[in-house]
mmCIF file of C-alpha atoms and ligand atoms in Angstrom:
data_model
loop_
_atom_site.group_PDB
_atom_site.id
_atom_site.type_symbol
_atom_site.label_atom_id
_atom_site.label_comp_id
_atom_site.label_asym_id
_atom_site.label_seq_id
_atom_site.Cartn_x
_atom_site.Cartn_y
_atom_site.Cartn_z
ATOM 1 C CA MET P 226 0.000 0.000 0.000
ATOM 2 C CA PRO P 227 1.492 3.433 -0.912
ATOM 3 C CA LEU P 228 2.389 5.721 1.974
ATOM 4 C CA ASP P 229 0.255 8.798 2.502
ATOM 5 C CA PRO P 230 2.158 12.137 2.361
ATOM 6 C CA VAL P 231 2.402 12.482 6.168
ATOM 7 C CA ALA P 232 3.847 8.978 6.632
ATOM 8 C CA ALA P 233 6.236 9.425 3.679
ATOM 9 C CA LEU P 234 7.561 12.697 5.122
ATOM 10 C CA MET P 235 7.886 11.161 8.593
ATOM 11 C CA LEU P 236 9.998 8.304 7.258
ATOM 12 C CA ASP P 237 12.194 10.653 5.220
ATOM 13 C CA GLU P 238 12.697 12.854 8.279
ATOM 14 C CA ALA P 239 13.407 9.863 10.513
ATOM 15 C CA GLY P 240 16.480 8.814 8.504
ATOM 16 C CA ALA P 241 17.749 5.450 9.765
ATOM 17 C CA VAL P 242 14.815 3.449 11.132
ATOM 18 C CA GLU P 243 16.606 0.985 13.393
ATOM 19 C CA GLY P 244 16.754 -0.239 16.987
ATOM 20 C CA ARG P 245 13.565 -0.069 19.042
ATOM 21 C CA VAL P 246 10.859 1.893 17.294
ATOM 22 C CA LEU P 247 7.607 2.867 18.951
ATOM 23 C CA VAL P 248 4.797 3.815 16.568
ATOM 24 C CA VAL P 249 1.910 5.804 18.022
ATOM 25 C CA ASP P 250 -1.579 6.184 16.529
ATOM 26 C CA ASP P 251 -0.677 4.501 13.275
ATOM 27 C CA ALA P 252 -3.751 5.126 11.105
ATOM 28 C CA GLY P 253 -3.721 2.404 8.441
ATOM 29 C CA GLY P 254 -0.714 0.609 9.938
ATOM 30 C CA ALA P 255 1.637 1.887 7.200
ATOM 31 C CA LEU P 256 4.318 3.250 9.536
ATOM 32 C CA THR P 257 4.455 0.002 11.491
ATOM 33 C CA ARG P 258 4.894 -2.014 8.313
ATOM 34 C CA ALA P 259 7.540 0.336 6.899
ATOM 35 C CA ALA P 260 9.563 0.324 10.140
ATOM 36 C CA ALA P 261 9.348 -3.478 10.391
ATOM 37 C CA ASP P 262 10.414 -3.803 6.738
ATOM 38 C CA ALA P 263 13.444 -1.608 7.550
ATOM 39 C CA GLY P 264 14.491 -4.225 10.111
ATOM 40 C CA ALA P 265 13.619 -2.317 13.297
ATOM 41 C CA GLU P 266 12.076 -3.872 16.394
ATOM 42 C CA VAL P 267 8.628 -2.269 16.238
ATOM 43 C CA LEU P 268 5.861 -1.916 18.794
ATOM 44 C CA THR P 269 2.724 0.070 18.120
ATOM 45 C CA TRP P 270 0.185 1.657 20.427
ATOM 46 C CA CYS P 271 -3.030 3.309 19.209
ATOM 47 C CA ASP P 272 -5.562 5.123 21.349
ATOM 48 C CA ASP P 273 -8.309 4.265 18.867
ATOM 49 C CA LEU P 274 -9.344 0.635 18.635
ATOM 50 C CA ARG P 275 -10.102 0.955 14.919
ATOM 51 C CA GLN P 276 -6.557 2.139 14.179
ATOM 52 C CA MET P 277 -5.139 -0.631 16.329
ATOM 53 C CA SER P 278 -7.036 -3.215 14.280
ATOM 54 C CA GLU P 279 -5.182 -2.010 11.146
ATOM 55 C CA VAL P 280 -1.787 -2.722 12.705
ATOM 56 C CA PRO P 281 -0.297 -6.196 12.166
ATOM 57 C CA PRO P 282 -1.158 -8.109 15.376
ATOM 58 C CA GLU P 283 2.427 -9.061 16.251
ATOM 59 C CA HIS P 284 3.321 -5.372 16.747
ATOM 60 C CA ARG P 285 0.320 -4.300 18.859
ATOM 61 C CA ILE P 286 0.781 -3.380 22.531
ATOM 62 C CA LEU P 287 -1.580 -2.178 25.238
ATOM 63 C CA ALA P 288 1.319 -0.607 27.173
ATOM 64 C CA LEU P 289 5.093 -0.439 26.776
ATOM 65 C CA PRO P 290 6.713 -3.607 28.128
ATOM 66 C CA ARG P 291 8.854 -2.975 31.203
ATOM 67 C CA GLY P 292 12.464 -2.252 30.186
ATOM 68 C CA TRP P 293 11.622 -1.720 26.487
ATOM 69 C CA VAL P 294 12.991 1.781 25.817
ATOM 70 C CA PRO P 295 12.365 3.278 22.359
ATOM 71 C CA ASP P 296 15.183 4.848 20.320
ATOM 72 C CA LEU P 297 12.789 6.330 17.794
ATOM 73 C CA VAL P 298 9.117 7.294 18.034
ATOM 74 C CA LEU P 299 6.983 7.695 14.927
ATOM 75 C CA TRP P 300 3.866 9.472 16.051
ATOM 76 C CA ARG P 301 0.846 10.744 14.136
ATOM 77 C CA LEU P 302 0.350 14.080 15.804
ATOM 78 C CA PRO P 303 -3.151 14.676 17.223
ATOM 79 C CA ARG P 304 -4.845 17.993 16.490
ATOM 80 C CA ALA P 305 -5.637 19.217 19.992
ATOM 81 C CA VAL P 306 -2.811 20.924 21.856
ATOM 82 C CA SER P 307 -4.015 19.276 25.076
ATOM 83 C CA ALA P 308 -3.574 15.898 23.370
ATOM 84 C CA VAL P 309 -0.037 16.749 22.210
ATOM 85 C CA GLU P 310 0.766 17.751 25.782
ATOM 86 C CA HIS P 311 -0.762 14.545 27.162
ATOM 87 C CA TYR P 312 1.174 12.282 24.748
ATOM 88 C CA ALA P 313 4.439 14.182 25.302
ATOM 89 C CA GLU P 314 4.024 13.657 29.051
ATOM 90 C CA HIS P 315 3.773 9.911 28.481
ATOM 91 C CA LEU P 316 6.651 9.728 26.002
ATOM 92 C CA ALA P 317 9.324 11.861 27.685
ATOM 93 C CA PRO P 318 9.888 9.612 30.737
ATOM 94 C CA ARG P 319 9.796 6.421 28.643
ATOM 95 C CA VAL P 320 12.192 7.037 25.722
ATOM 96 C CA ALA P 321 15.982 6.706 25.654
ATOM 97 C CA PRO P 322 17.966 9.901 26.428
ATOM 98 C CA GLY P 323 19.158 9.993 22.805
ATOM 99 C CA ALA P 324 15.763 9.086 21.317
ATOM 100 C CA ARG P 325 14.253 11.001 18.431
ATOM 101 C CA ILE P 326 10.555 11.780 18.235
ATOM 102 C CA ILE P 327 9.181 12.291 14.729
ATOM 103 C CA ALA P 328 5.628 13.609 14.907
ATOM 104 C CA GLY P 329 3.832 14.193 11.624
ATOM 105 C CA GLY P 330 0.588 15.827 10.644
ATOM 106 C CA ARG P 331 -1.321 17.791 8.045
ATOM 107 C CA ILE P 332 -0.247 21.443 8.086
ATOM 108 C CA LYS P 333 -3.866 22.625 8.289
ATOM 109 C CA HIS P 334 -4.202 20.776 11.621
ATOM 110 C CA MET P 335 -0.956 22.084 13.121
ATOM 111 C CA THR P 336 -0.283 25.191 15.226
ATOM 112 C CA PRO P 337 2.821 26.651 16.923
ATOM 113 C CA ALA P 338 1.151 25.850 20.268
ATOM 114 C CA GLN P 339 1.905 22.167 19.551
ATOM 115 C CA ASN P 340 5.652 22.989 19.472
ATOM 116 C CA THR P 341 5.263 24.742 22.821
ATOM 117 C CA ALA P 342 3.466 21.709 24.277
ATOM 118 C CA LEU P 343 6.313 19.447 23.092
ATOM 119 C CA ALA P 344 8.922 21.848 24.427
ATOM 120 C CA ARG P 345 7.592 21.361 27.973
ATOM 121 C CA GLN P 346 8.856 17.775 27.850
ATOM 122 C CA PHE P 347 11.718 17.906 25.296
ATOM 123 C CA THR P 348 14.653 20.331 25.217
ATOM 124 C CA GLU P 349 15.006 20.315 21.456
ATOM 125 C CA VAL P 350 11.966 20.873 19.265
ATOM 126 C CA SER P 351 12.020 21.907 15.620
ATOM 127 C CA ALA P 352 9.747 21.794 12.594
ATOM 128 C CA SER P 353 10.495 20.434 9.132
ATOM 129 C CA LEU P 354 9.702 22.257 5.942
ATOM 130 C CA GLY P 355 6.244 21.540 4.596
ATOM 131 C CA ARG P 356 5.777 18.996 1.825
ATOM 132 C CA GLN P 357 2.527 17.956 0.168
ATOM 133 C CA LYS P 358 0.537 19.846 2.839
ATOM 134 C CA SER P 359 2.332 17.855 5.580
ATOM 135 C CA ARG P 360 4.894 18.736 8.217
ATOM 136 C CA VAL P 361 6.947 16.985 10.886
ATOM 137 C CA LEU P 362 7.842 18.162 14.366
ATOM 138 C CA ARG P 363 11.091 16.716 15.696
ATOM 139 C CA ALA P 364 11.672 16.454 19.425
ATOM 140 C CA SER P 365 14.677 15.115 21.315
ATOM 141 C CA ALA P 366 16.517 15.418 24.636
ATOM 142 C CA PRO P 367 13.642 14.486 26.975
ATOM 143 C CA ARG P 368 13.307 16.427 30.227
ATOM 144 C CA PRO P 369 10.217 14.953 31.891
ATOM 145 C CA ARG P 370 8.213 17.521 33.823
ATOM 146 C CA PRO P 371 5.292 16.756 36.159
ATOM 147 C CA PRO P 372 2.256 15.780 34.066
ATOM 148 C CA ARG P 373 -0.620 18.233 33.737
ATOM 149 C CA TRP P 374 -3.029 15.516 32.587
ATOM 150 C CA PRO P 375 -5.459 14.083 33.575
ATOM 151 C CA GLN P 376 -7.190 17.239 34.808
ATOM 152 C CA ARG P 377 -10.120 17.574 37.164
ATOM 153 C CA ARG P 378 -12.948 20.133 37.078
ATOM 154 C CA TYR P 379 -16.114 20.523 39.092
ATOM 155 C CA LEU P 380 -19.035 21.349 36.783
ATOM 156 C CA ARG P 381 -21.337 23.213 39.120
ATOM 157 C CA GLU P 382 -24.218 23.482 36.669
ATOM 158 C CA ILE P 383 -24.635 19.699 36.559
ATOM 159 C CA GLY P 384 -23.183 18.874 39.993
ATOM 160 C CA LEU P 385 -20.458 16.570 38.689
ATOM 161 C CA THR P 386 -16.686 16.307 38.912
ATOM 162 C CA VAL P 387 -15.032 15.451 35.602
ATOM 163 C CA ILE P 388 -11.518 14.078 35.210
ATOM 164 C CA ALA P 389 -10.137 13.794 31.685
ATOM 165 C CA HIS P 390 -6.982 13.012 29.805
ATOM 166 C CA GLY P 391 -5.770 15.641 27.349
ATOM 167 C CA SER P 392 -6.679 13.628 24.262
ATOM 168 C CA VAL P 393 -10.365 13.263 25.123
ATOM 169 C CA PHE P 394 -13.134 15.213 23.394
ATOM 170 C CA ALA P 395 -13.662 18.577 25.187
ATOM 171 C CA THR P 396 -11.261 17.324 27.903
ATOM 172 C CA ASN P 397 -12.841 18.125 31.294
ATOM 173 C CA ARG P 398 -15.237 20.776 29.990
ATOM 174 C CA LEU P 399 -18.960 20.542 29.357
ATOM 175 C CA ASP P 400 -19.546 20.565 25.608
ATOM 176 C CA ASP P 401 -22.519 22.701 24.472
ATOM 177 C CA GLY P 402 -24.263 19.707 22.913
ATOM 178 C CA THR P 403 -23.736 17.603 26.030
ATOM 179 C CA ARG P 404 -25.118 20.453 28.174
ATOM 180 C CA LEU P 405 -28.309 20.580 26.107
ATOM 181 C CA LEU P 406 -28.663 16.802 26.251
ATOM 182 C CA VAL P 407 -28.229 16.697 30.047
ATOM 183 C CA ARG P 408 -30.693 19.555 30.609
ATOM 184 C CA THR P 409 -33.266 17.836 28.424
ATOM 185 C CA LEU P 410 -32.699 14.357 29.818
ATOM 186 C CA ALA P 411 -33.170 15.778 33.316
ATOM 187 C CA ARG P 412 -36.910 15.803 32.602
ATOM 188 C CA VAL P 413 -37.019 12.001 32.465
ATOM 189 C CA ALA P 414 -33.830 10.617 34.023
ATOM 190 C CA GLY P 415 -34.872 11.102 37.656
ATOM 191 C CA GLU P 416 -33.335 12.826 40.667
ATOM 192 C CA PRO P 417 -29.820 12.159 41.943
ATOM 193 C CA ASP P 418 -29.561 9.356 44.504
ATOM 194 C CA ALA P 419 -32.934 7.888 43.581
ATOM 195 C CA ALA P 420 -33.640 4.868 45.741
ATOM 196 C CA ALA P 421 -34.965 2.449 43.130
ATOM 197 C CA SER P 422 -32.848 1.251 40.246
ATOM 198 C CA ARG P 423 -34.149 2.670 36.989
ATOM 199 C CA GLY P 424 -32.897 0.100 34.534
ATOM 200 C CA VAL P 425 -29.901 -0.185 32.255
ATOM 201 C CA ALA P 426 -28.430 2.923 30.633
ATOM 202 C CA LEU P 427 -25.631 2.967 28.092
ATOM 203 C CA ASP P 428 -23.535 6.005 27.159
ATOM 204 C CA LEU P 429 -22.126 5.398 23.689
ATOM 205 C CA GLY P 430 -18.985 7.447 22.971
ATOM 206 C CA SER P 431 -18.549 8.317 26.630
ATOM 207 C CA GLY P 432 -15.484 10.611 26.306
ATOM 208 C CA SER P 433 -14.738 12.001 29.755
ATOM 209 C CA GLY P 434 -17.722 10.098 31.157
ATOM 210 C CA ILE P 435 -19.956 13.079 31.922
ATOM 211 C CA LEU P 436 -23.175 11.491 30.682
ATOM 212 C CA ALA P 437 -22.388 8.080 32.160
ATOM 213 C CA ALA P 438 -21.557 9.427 35.630
ATOM 214 C CA TRP P 439 -24.596 11.727 35.558
ATOM 215 C CA LEU P 440 -26.890 8.763 34.790
ATOM 216 C CA ALA P 441 -25.196 6.554 37.396
ATOM 217 C CA GLN P 442 -25.808 9.327 39.970
ATOM 218 C CA ARG P 443 -29.505 8.878 39.170
ATOM 219 C CA ASN P 444 -29.320 5.182 39.901
ATOM 220 C CA TRP P 445 -29.256 3.865 36.370
ATOM 221 C CA ALA P 446 -27.176 0.693 36.049
ATOM 222 C CA THR P 447 -24.798 2.415 33.680
ATOM 223 C CA GLN P 448 -22.468 1.124 30.999
ATOM 224 C CA ALA P 449 -20.100 3.262 28.936
ATOM 225 C CA ILE P 450 -18.390 2.463 25.643
ATOM 226 C CA ASP P 451 -15.789 4.475 23.809
ATOM 227 C CA VAL P 452 -13.467 3.569 20.967
ATOM 228 C CA THR P 453 -10.418 5.239 22.561
ATOM 229 C CA ALA P 454 -8.443 3.983 25.533
ATOM 230 C CA SER P 455 -7.965 7.508 26.889
ATOM 231 C CA ALA P 456 -11.735 8.100 26.941
ATOM 232 C CA VAL P 457 -12.380 4.805 28.722
ATOM 233 C CA ALA P 458 -9.702 5.678 31.298
ATOM 234 C CA SER P 459 -11.211 9.153 31.751
ATOM 235 C CA THR P 460 -14.715 7.734 32.157
ATOM 236 C CA ARG P 461 -13.411 5.471 34.928
ATOM 237 C CA LEU P 462 -11.699 8.394 36.669
ATOM 238 C CA THR P 463 -14.855 10.513 36.428
ATOM 239 C CA ALA P 464 -17.043 7.707 37.783
ATOM 240 C CA ARG P 465 -14.669 7.158 40.714
ATOM 241 C CA ALA P 466 -14.450 10.888 41.453
ATOM 242 C CA ASN P 467 -18.249 10.968 41.828
ATOM 243 C CA GLY P 468 -18.476 7.759 43.824
ATOM 244 C CA VAL P 469 -20.599 5.949 41.234
ATOM 245 C CA GLN P 470 -20.312 2.631 39.382
ATOM 246 C CA VAL P 471 -19.995 2.648 35.604
ATOM 247 C CA ALA P 472 -19.130 -0.497 33.642
ATOM 248 C CA THR P 473 -16.658 0.737 31.018
ATOM 249 C CA ARG P 474 -15.429 -0.890 27.836
ATOM 250 C CA ARG P 475 -13.363 0.078 24.808
ATOM 251 C CA GLY P 476 -15.492 -0.836 21.822
ATOM 252 C CA ASP P 477 -16.485 0.229 18.342
ATOM 253 C CA GLY P 478 -20.115 1.314 18.332
ATOM 254 C CA LEU P 479 -22.586 -1.131 19.828
ATOM 255 C CA THR P 480 -20.791 -4.224 18.575
ATOM 256 C CA GLY P 481 -20.958 -6.895 21.273
ATOM 257 C CA VAL P 482 -23.830 -5.320 23.243
ATOM 258 C CA ALA P 483 -26.486 -7.964 23.905
ATOM 259 C CA ALA P 484 -29.781 -7.728 22.028
ATOM 260 C CA GLU P 485 -32.638 -6.057 23.950
ATOM 261 C CA SER P 486 -30.417 -5.359 26.970
ATOM 262 C CA VAL P 487 -30.620 -1.544 27.235
ATOM 263 C CA ASP P 488 -33.467 0.655 28.511
ATOM 264 C CA LEU P 489 -31.882 4.038 27.863
ATOM 265 C CA LEU P 490 -29.216 4.638 25.245
ATOM 266 C CA VAL P 491 -27.674 8.123 25.220
ATOM 267 C CA SER P 492 -25.027 9.654 23.023
ATOM 268 C CA ASN P 493 -23.389 12.843 21.934
ATOM 269 C CA PRO P 494 -22.123 10.956 18.903
ATOM 270 C CA PRO P 495 -18.881 11.543 17.031
ATOM 271 C CA PHE P 496 -18.788 13.834 14.024
ATOM 272 C CA HIS P 497 -15.108 13.280 13.199
ATOM 273 C CA VAL P 498 -12.904 10.328 12.426
ATOM 274 C CA GLY P 499 -9.356 11.470 13.144
ATOM 275 C CA GLY P 500 -9.168 14.984 11.741
ATOM 276 C CA ALA P 501 -11.907 14.661 9.129
ATOM 277 C CA LYS P 502 -15.654 15.264 9.454
ATOM 278 C CA ASP P 503 -17.336 11.911 9.035
ATOM 279 C CA SER P 504 -20.837 10.757 10.029
ATOM 280 C CA THR P 505 -20.248 7.089 9.218
ATOM 281 C CA PRO P 506 -19.733 5.895 12.836
ATOM 282 C CA THR P 507 -22.924 7.688 13.923
ATOM 283 C CA LEU P 508 -24.967 6.263 11.060
ATOM 284 C CA ARG P 509 -23.767 2.811 12.107
ATOM 285 C CA MET P 510 -24.631 3.508 15.751
ATOM 286 C CA ILE P 511 -28.192 4.463 14.736
ATOM 287 C CA GLU P 512 -28.542 1.243 12.737
ATOM 288 C CA GLN P 513 -27.256 -0.798 15.682
ATOM 289 C CA ALA P 514 -29.408 0.997 18.283
ATOM 290 C CA GLY P 515 -32.775 -0.658 17.545
ATOM 291 C CA PRO P 516 -31.661 -4.245 18.241
ATOM 292 C CA VAL P 517 -29.890 -3.471 21.560
ATOM 293 C CA LEU P 518 -32.845 -1.537 23.030
ATOM 294 C CA ARG P 519 -35.482 -3.386 24.994
ATOM 295 C CA PRO P 520 -39.032 -3.031 23.651
ATOM 296 C CA GLY P 521 -40.119 0.384 24.941
ATOM 297 C CA GLY P 522 -36.490 1.455 25.373
ATOM 298 C CA GLU P 523 -35.327 4.904 24.284
ATOM 299 C CA LEU P 524 -32.420 6.400 22.358
ATOM 300 C CA TRP P 525 -31.519 10.004 23.192
ATOM 301 C CA LEU P 526 -29.123 11.812 20.898
ATOM 302 C CA VAL P 527 -27.773 15.325 20.541
ATOM 303 C CA PHE P 528 -26.447 16.401 17.183
ATOM 304 C CA ASN P 529 -25.838 19.324 14.939
ATOM 305 C CA ALA P 530 -29.168 20.361 13.436
ATOM 306 C CA HIS P 531 -27.957 20.117 9.832
ATOM 307 C CA LEU P 532 -27.082 16.412 10.116
ATOM 308 C CA PRO P 533 -29.571 14.100 8.373
ATOM 309 C CA TYR P 534 -30.225 11.681 11.232
ATOM 310 C CA LEU P 535 -33.987 12.134 11.828
ATOM 311 C CA PRO P 536 -35.270 9.851 9.032
ATOM 312 C CA LEU P 537 -32.735 7.204 10.000
ATOM 313 C CA LEU P 538 -33.768 7.331 13.662
ATOM 314 C CA ARG P 539 -37.381 6.809 12.591
ATOM 315 C CA LYS P 540 -36.428 3.972 10.286
ATOM 316 C CA HIS P 541 -34.015 2.078 12.561
ATOM 317 C CA VAL P 542 -35.351 2.817 16.087
ATOM 318 C CA GLY P 543 -38.938 4.086 16.040
ATOM 319 C CA ILE P 544 -41.106 7.130 16.724
ATOM 320 C CA THR P 545 -38.715 10.070 17.086
ATOM 321 C CA THR P 546 -39.486 13.465 18.595
ATOM 322 C CA ILE P 547 -37.382 16.606 18.921
ATOM 323 C CA GLU P 548 -37.173 17.282 22.657
ATOM 324 C CA ALA P 549 -34.981 20.401 22.527
ATOM 325 C CA GLN P 550 -33.382 22.659 19.978
ATOM 326 C CA ASP P 551 -31.052 25.628 20.124
ATOM 327 C CA ARG P 552 -29.112 27.567 17.480
ATOM 328 C CA HIS P 553 -26.849 24.591 16.775
ATOM 329 C CA TYR P 554 -28.184 21.357 18.220
ATOM 330 C CA LEU P 555 -31.194 19.079 18.300
ATOM 331 C CA VAL P 556 -31.944 16.651 21.096
ATOM 332 C CA THR P 557 -33.986 13.705 19.852
ATOM 333 C CA ARG P 558 -35.823 10.925 21.662
ATOM 334 C CA SER P 559 -36.517 7.738 19.731
ATOM 335 C CA LEU P 560 -38.815 5.118 21.168
ATOM 336 C CA LYS P 561 -38.504 1.448 20.282
ATOM 337 C CA ASP P 562 -41.924 -0.087 19.775
ATOM 338 C CA PRO P 563 -43.041 -1.578 23.155
ATOM 339 C CA GLY P 564 -44.265 -4.592 21.175
HETATM 340 C C1 LIG L 668 -18.670 14.078 20.668
HETATM 341 S S1 LIG L 668 -17.721 13.017 21.703
HETATM 342 C C2 LIG L 668 -18.771 12.936 23.149
HETATM 343 C C3 LIG L 668 -18.033 12.591 24.420
HETATM 344 C C4 LIG L 668 -18.854 12.647 25.715
HETATM 345 N N1 LIG L 668 -19.968 11.735 25.690
HETATM 346 C C5 LIG L 668 -19.342 14.047 25.962
HETATM 347 O O1 LIG L 668 -20.555 14.236 25.834
HETATM 348 O O2 LIG L 668 -18.545 14.931 26.282
HETATM 349 C C6 LIG L 668 -17.896 11.460 20.905
HETATM 350 C C7 LIG L 668 -17.130 10.323 21.526
HETATM 351 O O3 LIG L 668 -17.391 9.155 20.736
HETATM 352 C C8 LIG L 668 -16.217 8.377 20.674
HETATM 353 N N2 LIG L 668 -16.331 7.530 19.477
HETATM 354 C C9 LIG L 668 -16.053 7.850 18.195
HETATM 355 N N3 LIG L 668 -16.301 6.816 17.384
HETATM 356 C C10 LIG L 668 -16.745 5.814 18.162
HETATM 357 C C11 LIG L 668 -17.134 4.468 17.904
HETATM 358 N N4 LIG L 668 -17.139 3.983 16.675
HETATM 359 N N5 LIG L 668 -17.516 3.708 18.955
HETATM 360 C C12 LIG L 668 -17.506 4.199 20.215
HETATM 361 N N6 LIG L 668 -17.136 5.454 20.522
HETATM 362 C C13 LIG L 668 -16.758 6.262 19.506
HETATM 363 C C14 LIG L 668 -15.093 9.383 20.631
HETATM 364 O O4 LIG L 668 -13.863 8.813 21.042
HETATM 365 C C15 LIG L 668 -15.620 10.475 21.568
HETATM 366 O O5 LIG L 668 -15.163 10.258 22.891
#
């Protein structure tokens, strides 16, 4: 498979690919394959389960093995500065003193603030020239500083503490869409610390875990699924910080969720895959929602009003009403036929 421009530039900038090479967030698996073909000892870690599944299995890791110290890191740079900071905090204490970090991205997704975030953890940081709309940041000479992530925040307006890693959607803030969904759900989700269990709720794409922890506070038996490891870890931290139980899992959509097992499915669904706008995962989630809901179960979604989800919700779940709307978002409630 030909290399995309970012990967090609990264490999040119890396020079000799030898010794122990750690590949991070290897969309498509091309960097892993190229480094292995060059004869390096390659291990690959991806936050996103879908990216990990594209990496040849023998190179996949869930964490760096003890004593395995990379000489070279090939890293697809995330867009958010908080994510760059979070990754740099993990890399700096784990690489060899002479290690080189080669972080590549599309120029349109890069800002000088990413260099600053790297420079907190590495003494030497420089940028390559641009080529085919791509650029590489080089970092070396690690100087690990105390990590800033995960970060905690008390969200007074919804009475919840959120703890999030830097690579998670909205980090520890309350996204506008999530705020509208919580306010609207409050009409039906019950009071905090309700005595009787309300049934099974599932937060799909849980991010920092705001929705999951909020539902668990209201005595829903709550599950949370997200496709990234950092979101699952953040959801666990948020649940613990609020003293509630949430069963978390890294998963792609609703794959593996038992049929007719969920009473209340909620989501502020993804509108990006990597850097690009893409509704495909959400369309799949809507298709999968009907079968996992119990008869009479409900799907609550918040999404940008221009997205064409309403007819699909009616087709794949059932009667769908708009429960709230503001300048940007719709909150919808879809009812599975009670049978
Ligand atoms: C818009 S964010 C919402 C996060 C959180 N629920 C909130 O309201 O702040 C969407 C989340 O969906 C996750 N996601 C994206 N694709 C997914 C998939 N196929 N399966 C599960 N989760 C996914 C993302 O990692 C992200 O955390």
